[in-house]
CSV table of C-alpha atoms in Angstrom, one decimal:
chain,number,residue,atom,x,y,z
A,1,UNK,CA,-5.2,-68.1,46.3
A,2,UNK,CA,-5.5,-65.9,49.3
A,3,UNK,CA,-8.4,-66.9,51.7
A,4,UNK,CA,-10.0,-65.2,54.6
A,5,UNK,CA,-12.5,-66.6,57.0
A,6,UNK,CA,-14.4,-64.1,59.3
A,7,UNK,CA,-14.9,-65.6,62.8
A,8,UNK,CA,-17.3,-63.7,65.3
A,9,UNK,CA,-18.1,-64.5,68.8
A,10,UNK,CA,-20.6,-62.7,71.0
A,11,UNK,CA,-19.2,-60.9,74.1
A,12,UNK,CA,-20.7,-63.2,76.3
A,13,UNK,CA,-19.2,-66.0,78.6
A,14,UNK,CA,-22.0,-68.5,78.4
A,15,UNK,CA,-24.6,-69.0,75.7
A,16,UNK,CA,-22.8,-67.1,73.1
A,17,UNK,CA,-23.6,-66.9,69.4
A,18,UNK,CA,-20.6,-67.7,67.1
A,19,UNK,CA,-20.6,-66.7,63.3
A,20,UNK,CA,-18.3,-68.1,60.7
A,21,UNK,CA,-18.3,-66.9,57.1
A,22,UNK,CA,-16.3,-68.1,54.1
A,23,UNK,CA,-15.0,-65.4,51.6
A,24,UNK,CA,-14.8,-65.1,47.8
A,25,UNK,CA,-13.9,-62.1,45.6
A,26,UNK,CA,-16.1,-59.1,44.7
A,27,UNK,CA,-16.1,-57.8,40.9
A,28,UNK,CA,-12.9,-55.9,41.2
A,29,UNK,CA,-11.1,-58.8,43.1
A,30,UNK,CA,-11.1,-57.7,46.7
A,31,UNK,CA,-11.9,-60.5,49.4
A,32,UNK,CA,-15.5,-60.5,50.2
A,33,UNK,CA,-17.5,-62.4,52.6
A,34,UNK,CA,-20.0,-64.9,50.9
A,35,UNK,CA,-23.7,-64.8,51.5
A,36,UNK,CA,-23.8,-68.0,53.6
A,37,UNK,CA,-22.0,-69.1,56.6
A,38,UNK,CA,-22.6,-71.0,59.9
A,39,UNK,CA,-24.4,-69.4,63.1
A,40,UNK,CA,-23.9,-71.8,66.1
A,41,UNK,CA,-24.0,-71.6,69.7
A,42,UNK,CA,-21.1,-73.9,70.6
A,43,UNK,CA,-19.8,-74.9,74.2
A,44,UNK,CA,-16.9,-72.8,74.6
A,45,UNK,CA,-14.6,-75.8,75.4
A,46,UNK,CA,-15.8,-77.6,72.3
A,47,UNK,CA,-12.7,-76.7,70.6
A,48,UNK,CA,-12.8,-79.4,68.0
A,49,UNK,CA,-16.1,-78.7,66.8
A,50,UNK,CA,-15.3,-75.0,66.5
A,51,UNK,CA,-12.4,-75.8,64.7
A,52,UNK,CA,-14.6,-77.8,62.5
A,53,UNK,CA,-16.7,-75.1,61.4
A,54,UNK,CA,-13.8,-72.8,60.6
A,55,UNK,CA,-12.3,-75.7,58.4
A,56,UNK,CA,-15.6,-75.8,56.6
A,57,UNK,CA,-15.7,-72.0,55.9
A,58,UNK,CA,-12.0,-72.3,54.7
A,59,UNK,CA,-12.9,-75.2,52.4
A,60,UNK,CA,-15.8,-73.0,51.2
A,61,UNK,CA,-13.5,-70.1,50.4
A,62,UNK,CA,-12.2,-69.4,47.0
A,63,UNK,CA,-11.2,-66.7,44.3
A,64,UNK,CA,-14.5,-67.0,42.4
A,65,UNK,CA,-16.3,-63.8,42.0
A,66,UNK,CA,-19.6,-63.5,44.0
A,67,UNK,CA,-21.8,-62.6,41.4
A,68,UNK,CA,-25.3,-62.3,42.9
A,69,UNK,CA,-25.2,-60.6,46.6
A,70,UNK,CA,-27.9,-60.6,49.1
A,71,UNK,CA,-30.1,-57.7,49.4
A,72,UNK,CA,-30.0,-58.5,53.3
A,73,UNK,CA,-27.4,-56.7,55.2
A,74,UNK,CA,-24.8,-58.7,56.9
A,75,UNK,CA,-25.6,-57.5,60.4
A,76,UNK,CA,-29.4,-58.6,59.9
A,77,UNK,CA,-28.4,-62.0,58.0
A,78,UNK,CA,-26.0,-63.2,60.3
A,79,UNK,CA,-25.9,-61.3,63.6
A,80,UNK,CA,-29.7,-60.4,64.1
A,81,UNK,CA,-28.5,-56.8,64.8
A,82,UNK,CA,-30.0,-53.5,63.6
A,83,UNK,CA,-27.0,-51.9,62.6
A,84,UNK,CA,-23.1,-52.9,61.8
A,85,UNK,CA,-22.2,-50.6,64.7
A,86,UNK,CA,-24.0,-52.9,67.1
A,87,UNK,CA,-22.2,-55.9,65.6
A,88,UNK,CA,-18.9,-54.0,66.5
A,89,UNK,CA,-20.2,-53.5,69.9
A,90,UNK,CA,-21.6,-56.9,70.7
A,91,UNK,CA,-19.1,-59.1,68.9
A,92,UNK,CA,-15.4,-59.9,69.0
A,93,UNK,CA,-13.7,-60.8,65.6
A,94,UNK,CA,-10.9,-62.9,64.3
A,95,UNK,CA,-9.8,-63.5,61.0
A,96,UNK,CA,-8.4,-67.0,59.7
A,97,UNK,CA,-6.2,-66.1,56.7
A,98,UNK,CA,-4.2,-68.1,54.3
A,99,UNK,CA,-1.9,-65.5,52.5
A,100,UNK,CA,1.2,-66.1,50.5
A,101,UNK,CA,1.3,-70.0,51.7
A,102,UNK,CA,1.0,-68.9,55.3
A,103,UNK,CA,-1.9,-69.9,57.9
A,104,UNK,CA,-2.5,-67.3,60.5
A,105,UNK,CA,-5.3,-65.9,63.0
A,106,UNK,CA,-5.7,-62.4,63.7
A,107,UNK,CA,-7.6,-60.8,66.7
A,108,UNK,CA,-9.4,-57.6,65.7
A,109,UNK,CA,-10.9,-54.9,68.0
A,110,UNK,CA,-13.6,-52.3,67.2
A,111,UNK,CA,-12.6,-48.9,66.1
A,112,UNK,CA,-15.5,-46.8,65.3
A,113,UNK,CA,-17.9,-48.8,63.1
A,114,UNK,CA,-15.1,-51.2,61.9
A,115,UNK,CA,-12.7,-54.0,63.2
A,116,UNK,CA,-9.0,-53.3,63.0
A,117,UNK,CA,-5.9,-55.1,64.2
A,118,UNK,CA,-5.9,-55.5,68.1
A,119,UNK,CA,-2.7,-54.6,69.7
A,120,UNK,CA,-1.5,-55.8,73.0
A,121,UNK,CA,0.2,-53.9,75.9
A,122,UNK,CA,3.4,-54.1,74.0
A,123,UNK,CA,1.8,-52.6,70.8
A,124,UNK,CA,2.2,-55.9,69.1
A,125,UNK,CA,-0.6,-57.3,66.9
A,126,UNK,CA,-2.3,-60.3,68.5
A,127,UNK,CA,-1.6,-62.9,65.9
A,128,UNK,CA,-0.7,-66.4,65.5
A,129,UNK,CA,1.2,-67.9,62.7
A,130,UNK,CA,0.8,-71.7,62.1
A,131,UNK,CA,3.8,-73.8,60.8
A,132,UNK,CA,1.2,-75.7,58.7
A,133,UNK,CA,-2.5,-76.0,58.1
A,134,UNK,CA,-3.9,-76.5,61.7
A,135,UNK,CA,-5.9,-79.3,62.7
A,136,UNK,CA,-9.4,-78.6,63.9
A,137,UNK,CA,-8.5,-79.0,67.3
A,138,UNK,CA,-5.4,-76.6,67.1
A,139,UNK,CA,-7.4,-74.1,65.4
A,140,UNK,CA,-10.4,-74.2,67.6
A,141,UNK,CA,-8.3,-74.1,70.6
A,142,UNK,CA,-6.2,-71.1,69.4
A,143,UNK,CA,-9.3,-69.3,68.4
A,144,UNK,CA,-11.0,-69.7,71.5
A,145,UNK,CA,-7.8,-68.8,73.7
A,146,UNK,CA,-7.6,-65.5,71.6
A,147,UNK,CA,-11.4,-64.7,72.3
A,148,UNK,CA,-11.0,-65.3,76.0
A,149,UNK,CA,-7.6,-63.0,76.0
A,150,UNK,CA,-9.8,-60.3,74.4
A,151,UNK,CA,-12.7,-60.9,76.7
A,152,UNK,CA,-10.6,-60.6,79.8
A,153,UNK,CA,-8.8,-57.4,78.4
A,154,UNK,CA,-12.3,-55.9,77.9
A,155,UNK,CA,-13.3,-57.2,81.5
A,156,UNK,CA,-16.0,-59.4,80.2
A,157,UNK,CA,-14.6,-62.4,82.1
A,158,UNK,CA,-12.6,-62.1,85.3
């Protein structure tokens, strides 16, 4: 079973919004986000709580086909944005994945209207592979480190 959890963080240093969405499958078997998730305003140093939210979404993710999808677009439902382009402008994104028995997180970046793999100055994908399923504290800490790295790169935090 392959799983992907979508983790988005508003590009703000304080009072930021975080969105965590589990996944399922569409009718042809492609991984798709579910119609529910967590919208939170956590403290940026509350690593364990952030990891617990991500673990909840991981446990909610499965290979079941999502039969009934919401008519509400994801940008309205979770992000309170008028368009998906606004989501890509106002949020950074990380995917927590379990693929072929490997747990990893990957930092993404905006590319037009979509998110693609973020590469550092050495053209290497910013990704972390865990040797085993991470604890909530390990997961939350690593995710927030990656978000801070991206925000420093973008000049949002000094």
